[in-house]
């Protein structure tokens, strides 16, 4: 199994007549590594973050079909898994050498994964998995569900730590360039919420275009990344650099 833990794997491509298209990012060698071992024309399964958001899920499937085409990665079909076909997920996994775990709201997706029994199904999966944002976060054995929506940081019923897929022990915080200055419920998202939550723990904050590749028992971060541990943030990697993670 190869596991890509991404913040956002997509970036703009120049099109004809000044048109901007979107495909998989070439930053930090992502597209090159993503394509390694790819069998042209194979099937890809995308698993939703919100099983009932049918319109959004269909739109996302079409968008990602375009990303594959723009990036020169041929796929025979891209299937979206949500509430409409979740009972078929075992067969869909068996037929798909590539799985994409979509971005969205971490707790909503986490509940959907548990409803399907995805953790158990993934234990024997041998293909390539790409997590995007929330999908990346839910790959951890113990997921840190960083508060995101208004009221979540104040809600005593909101669970910040959830059981995940167990594909990695690494906790990723995506979109760091966007959220580092966020204020949620009157608190600074990083300094007042996330840093205290990192006591006795380690989180890795990635900017879009950076990613962690897990394969053959080794986890390597490519691109700009930060380690947050016991309330202290440290820059551990820069753009077009790489580093093997030891924890």
CSV table of C-alpha atoms in Angstrom, one decimal:
chain,number,residue,atom,x,y,z
A,1,UNK,CA,0.0,0.0,0.0
A,2,UNK,CA,1.1,3.6,-0.8
A,3,UNK,CA,-0.5,6.3,1.2
A,4,UNK,CA,-0.4,10.0,0.2
A,5,UNK,CA,-1.5,12.4,3.0
A,6,UNK,CA,-2.2,15.7,1.3
A,7,UNK,CA,-3.5,19.1,2.2
A,8,UNK,CA,-4.7,19.9,-1.3
A,9,UNK,CA,-3.1,17.9,-4.2
A,10,UNK,CA,-4.4,20.2,-7.0
A,11,UNK,CA,-3.0,23.3,-8.7
A,12,UNK,CA,-3.7,25.5,-11.7
A,13,UNK,CA,-2.4,24.5,-15.2
A,14,UNK,CA,-2.2,27.0,-18.1
A,15,UNK,CA,-4.9,26.3,-20.8
A,16,UNK,CA,-5.6,27.6,-24.2
A,17,UNK,CA,-6.5,31.3,-24.7
A,18,UNK,CA,-5.5,32.2,-21.2
A,19,UNK,CA,-7.9,29.7,-19.6
A,20,UNK,CA,-6.9,28.2,-16.3
A,21,UNK,CA,-7.4,24.5,-15.8
A,22,UNK,CA,-6.8,22.4,-12.7
A,23,UNK,CA,-4.9,19.2,-12.3
A,24,UNK,CA,-2.7,17.4,-9.8
A,25,UNK,CA,0.1,19.5,-8.5
A,26,UNK,CA,3.7,19.2,-9.8
A,27,UNK,CA,5.1,20.9,-6.7
A,28,UNK,CA,7.4,18.9,-4.5
A,29,UNK,CA,7.4,16.0,-7.0
A,30,UNK,CA,3.8,15.1,-6.2
A,31,UNK,CA,2.5,14.3,-9.7
A,32,UNK,CA,5.6,12.3,-10.6
A,33,UNK,CA,5.3,10.2,-7.4
A,34,UNK,CA,1.6,9.9,-7.7
A,35,UNK,CA,1.9,8.4,-11.2
A,36,UNK,CA,4.6,5.9,-10.3
A,37,UNK,CA,3.2,2.4,-10.7
A,38,UNK,CA,0.0,3.7,-12.3
A,39,UNK,CA,-1.7,1.2,-14.7
A,40,UNK,CA,-3.3,3.2,-17.5
A,41,UNK,CA,-7.0,2.9,-17.6
A,42,UNK,CA,-7.5,1.5,-14.1
A,43,UNK,CA,-10.5,2.4,-12.0
A,44,UNK,CA,-10.5,4.9,-9.1
A,45,UNK,CA,-12.8,5.0,-6.1
A,46,UNK,CA,-13.5,8.3,-4.3
A,47,UNK,CA,-15.2,8.1,-0.9
A,48,UNK,CA,-17.2,11.1,0.1
A,49,UNK,CA,-16.9,13.2,3.3
A,50,UNK,CA,-20.7,13.7,3.5
A,51,UNK,CA,-22.7,10.6,2.4
A,52,UNK,CA,-25.9,12.6,1.8
A,53,UNK,CA,-24.6,15.6,-0.1
A,54,UNK,CA,-25.4,14.0,-3.5
A,55,UNK,CA,-25.2,17.1,-5.6
A,56,UNK,CA,-21.9,18.2,-4.1
A,57,UNK,CA,-20.5,14.6,-4.5
A,58,UNK,CA,-21.5,14.4,-8.1
A,59,UNK,CA,-19.9,17.8,-8.8
A,60,UNK,CA,-16.7,16.7,-7.1
A,61,UNK,CA,-16.6,13.4,-9.1
A,62,UNK,CA,-16.8,15.4,-12.3
A,63,UNK,CA,-14.1,17.8,-11.1
A,64,UNK,CA,-11.7,15.0,-10.3
A,65,UNK,CA,-12.3,13.3,-13.6
A,66,UNK,CA,-11.1,16.6,-15.1
A,67,UNK,CA,-8.0,16.7,-12.8
A,68,UNK,CA,-7.0,13.2,-14.0
A,69,UNK,CA,-7.4,14.2,-17.7
A,70,UNK,CA,-5.5,17.5,-17.3
A,71,UNK,CA,-2.7,15.7,-15.5
A,72,UNK,CA,-2.4,13.1,-18.2
A,73,UNK,CA,-3.4,10.2,-15.9
A,74,UNK,CA,-5.9,7.9,-17.8
A,75,UNK,CA,-8.6,6.2,-15.7
A,76,UNK,CA,-11.3,4.0,-17.0
A,77,UNK,CA,-13.8,5.3,-14.4
A,78,UNK,CA,-14.1,7.3,-11.2
A,79,UNK,CA,-16.8,6.1,-8.9
A,80,UNK,CA,-18.1,8.2,-6.0
A,81,UNK,CA,-19.0,6.3,-2.9
A,82,UNK,CA,-21.7,7.9,-0.7
A,83,UNK,CA,-25.0,6.8,0.9
A,84,UNK,CA,-26.4,5.7,-2.5
A,85,UNK,CA,-23.9,2.8,-3.0
A,86,UNK,CA,-22.2,2.4,0.4
A,87,UNK,CA,-23.3,-1.2,0.6
A,88,UNK,CA,-21.2,-2.0,-2.4
A,89,UNK,CA,-18.0,-0.5,-1.0
A,90,UNK,CA,-16.2,-3.9,-0.5
A,91,UNK,CA,-16.6,-4.8,-4.2
A,92,UNK,CA,-15.7,-1.2,-5.3
A,93,UNK,CA,-12.5,-1.4,-3.2
A,94,UNK,CA,-11.6,-4.7,-4.8
A,95,UNK,CA,-12.0,-3.3,-8.3
A,96,UNK,CA,-10.1,0.0,-7.6
A,97,UNK,CA,-6.3,0.1,-7.5
A,98,UNK,CA,-6.7,3.8,-6.4
A,99,UNK,CA,-8.8,5.2,-3.6
A,100,UNK,CA,-9.3,8.9,-2.9
A,101,UNK,CA,-10.6,10.0,0.5
A,102,UNK,CA,-12.3,13.3,-0.1
A,103,UNK,CA,-12.0,16.5,1.9
A,104,UNK,CA,-14.8,18.0,4.0
A,105,UNK,CA,-15.9,18.0,7.6
A,106,UNK,CA,-13.8,15.6,9.7
A,107,UNK,CA,-16.4,14.3,12.1
A,108,UNK,CA,-19.0,13.8,9.4
A,109,UNK,CA,-16.7,11.8,7.3
A,110,UNK,CA,-15.4,9.9,10.3
A,111,UNK,CA,-18.9,8.8,11.2
A,112,UNK,CA,-19.5,7.6,7.6
A,113,UNK,CA,-16.3,5.6,7.5
A,114,UNK,CA,-17.3,3.9,10.8
A,115,UNK,CA,-20.8,3.2,9.5
A,116,UNK,CA,-19.3,1.4,6.5
A,117,UNK,CA,-16.7,-0.5,8.5
A,118,UNK,CA,-14.1,1.1,6.2
A,119,UNK,CA,-11.2,0.5,8.7
A,120,UNK,CA,-11.7,-3.2,8.6
A,121,UNK,CA,-12.0,-3.2,4.8
A,122,UNK,CA,-8.8,-1.2,4.4
A,123,UNK,CA,-6.8,-3.7,6.4
A,124,UNK,CA,-6.2,-5.9,3.4
A,125,UNK,CA,-6.2,-3.1,0.7
A,126,UNK,CA,-2.9,-3.1,-1.3
A,127,UNK,CA,-3.4,-0.3,-3.7
A,128,UNK,CA,-2.7,3.5,-3.6
A,129,UNK,CA,-4.7,5.7,-1.2
A,130,UNK,CA,-4.8,9.5,-1.4
A,131,UNK,CA,-6.2,11.5,1.5
A,132,UNK,CA,-7.3,15.1,0.9
A,133,UNK,CA,-7.7,17.4,3.9
A,134,UNK,CA,-10.3,15.7,6.1
A,135,UNK,CA,-9.7,12.4,4.3
A,136,UNK,CA,-6.0,12.8,5.3
A,137,UNK,CA,-6.9,13.5,8.9
A,138,UNK,CA,-9.2,10.5,9.1
A,139,UNK,CA,-6.3,8.2,8.0
A,140,UNK,CA,-4.8,8.4,11.5
A,141,UNK,CA,-5.4,5.7,14.1
A,142,UNK,CA,-6.4,8.4,16.6
A,143,UNK,CA,-7.8,11.3,14.6
A,144,UNK,CA,-7.4,14.9,15.9
A,145,UNK,CA,-10.6,16.6,14.7
A,146,UNK,CA,-9.4,20.2,14.9
A,147,UNK,CA,-12.5,22.4,15.6
A,148,UNK,CA,-13.7,24.0,12.4
A,149,UNK,CA,-17.3,25.2,12.6
A,150,UNK,CA,-18.6,28.0,14.7
A,151,UNK,CA,-19.4,26.7,18.2
A,152,UNK,CA,-17.4,23.5,18.0
A,153,UNK,CA,-14.5,24.7,20.2
A,154,UNK,CA,-17.1,25.7,23.0
A,155,UNK,CA,-19.3,22.6,22.7
A,156,UNK,CA,-18.6,20.2,25.6
A,157,UNK,CA,-20.1,17.4,23.5
A,158,UNK,CA,-17.7,17.9,20.5
A,159,UNK,CA,-15.1,15.1,20.4
A,160,UNK,CA,-11.7,16.4,19.3
A,161,UNK,CA,-10.2,12.9,19.2
A,162,UNK,CA,-11.9,10.1,17.2
A,163,UNK,CA,-11.0,6.5,16.1
A,164,UNK,CA,-9.7,6.6,12.5
A,165,UNK,CA,-8.7,4.2,9.8
A,166,UNK,CA,-5.4,3.3,11.4
A,167,UNK,CA,-3.4,3.7,8.2
A,168,UNK,CA,-0.8,5.9,9.9
A,169,UNK,CA,0.0,7.2,13.3
A,170,UNK,CA,0.6,10.7,11.9
A,171,UNK,CA,-1.8,13.5,12.6
A,172,UNK,CA,-1.9,16.1,9.8
A,173,UNK,CA,-3.4,19.6,9.9
A,174,UNK,CA,-4.1,20.7,6.4
A,175,UNK,CA,-4.2,24.2,4.7
A,176,UNK,CA,-1.8,25.8,7.3
A,177,UNK,CA,-1.3,28.8,5.0
A,178,UNK,CA,-5.0,29.5,5.2
A,179,UNK,CA,-5.9,28.7,8.8
A,180,UNK,CA,-2.8,29.9,10.8
A,181,UNK,CA,-4.5,33.2,11.5
A,182,UNK,CA,-8.1,32.0,11.8
A,183,UNK,CA,-10.2,33.0,14.8
A,184,UNK,CA,-12.9,30.6,15.9
A,185,UNK,CA,-15.5,31.3,18.6
A,186,UNK,CA,-13.4,34.3,19.7
A,187,UNK,CA,-10.2,32.2,20.0
A,188,UNK,CA,-7.1,31.9,17.8
A,189,UNK,CA,-7.4,28.6,16.1
A,190,UNK,CA,-3.8,27.6,16.4
A,191,UNK,CA,-2.5,29.4,19.5
A,192,UNK,CA,-5.6,29.1,21.8
A,193,UNK,CA,-7.1,25.8,20.6
A,194,UNK,CA,-4.6,23.6,18.7
A,195,UNK,CA,-1.4,24.3,20.6
A,196,UNK,CA,-3.0,23.4,23.9
A,197,UNK,CA,-4.4,20.2,22.3
A,198,UNK,CA,-0.9,19.2,21.3
A,199,UNK,CA,0.3,18.7,24.9
A,200,UNK,CA,1.8,15.2,24.9
A,201,UNK,CA,1.1,14.9,21.2
A,202,UNK,CA,2.6,15.7,17.8
A,203,UNK,CA,0.7,17.3,14.9
A,204,UNK,CA,2.1,18.1,11.4
A,205,UNK,CA,0.8,21.2,9.7
A,206,UNK,CA,1.0,21.2,5.9
A,207,UNK,CA,0.5,24.0,3.4
A,208,UNK,CA,-1.3,23.2,0.1
A,209,UNK,CA,1.1,21.4,-2.3
A,210,UNK,CA,3.0,19.7,0.5
A,211,UNK,CA,2.3,16.0,1.4
A,212,UNK,CA,3.5,13.0,3.3
A,213,UNK,CA,4.1,9.7,1.5
A,214,UNK,CA,3.8,6.6,3.6
A,215,UNK,CA,5.3,3.4,2.0
A,216,UNK,CA,7.4,0.5,2.9
A,217,UNK,CA,7.2,1.4,6.6
A,218,UNK,CA,8.6,4.9,6.1
A,219,UNK,CA,6.9,8.3,6.2
A,220,UNK,CA,8.4,11.1,4.3
A,221,UNK,CA,7.2,14.7,4.1
A,222,UNK,CA,7.7,16.7,0.9
A,223,UNK,CA,7.4,20.5,0.9
A,224,UNK,CA,6.7,23.1,3.5
A,225,UNK,CA,5.7,21.6,6.8
A,226,UNK,CA,5.6,22.4,10.5
A,227,UNK,CA,5.7,20.2,13.6
A,228,UNK,CA,3.5,21.2,16.5
A,229,UNK,CA,4.4,19.4,19.8
A,230,UNK,CA,3.6,20.4,23.4
A,231,UNK,CA,2.4,23.8,22.2
A,232,UNK,CA,5.6,24.6,20.2
A,233,UNK,CA,5.6,25.0,16.5
A,234,UNK,CA,8.8,24.3,14.5
A,235,UNK,CA,9.4,24.5,10.7
A,236,UNK,CA,10.8,21.2,9.7
A,237,UNK,CA,10.8,21.3,5.9
A,238,UNK,CA,10.8,23.8,3.1
A,239,UNK,CA,9.4,23.9,-0.4
A,240,UNK,CA,11.0,21.3,-2.7
A,241,UNK,CA,12.7,19.8,0.3
A,242,UNK,CA,12.0,16.4,2.0
A,243,UNK,CA,12.5,14.9,5.3
A,244,UNK,CA,11.9,11.4,6.8
A,245,UNK,CA,9.6,11.6,9.8
A,246,UNK,CA,10.7,9.6,12.9
A,247,UNK,CA,7.5,9.9,14.9
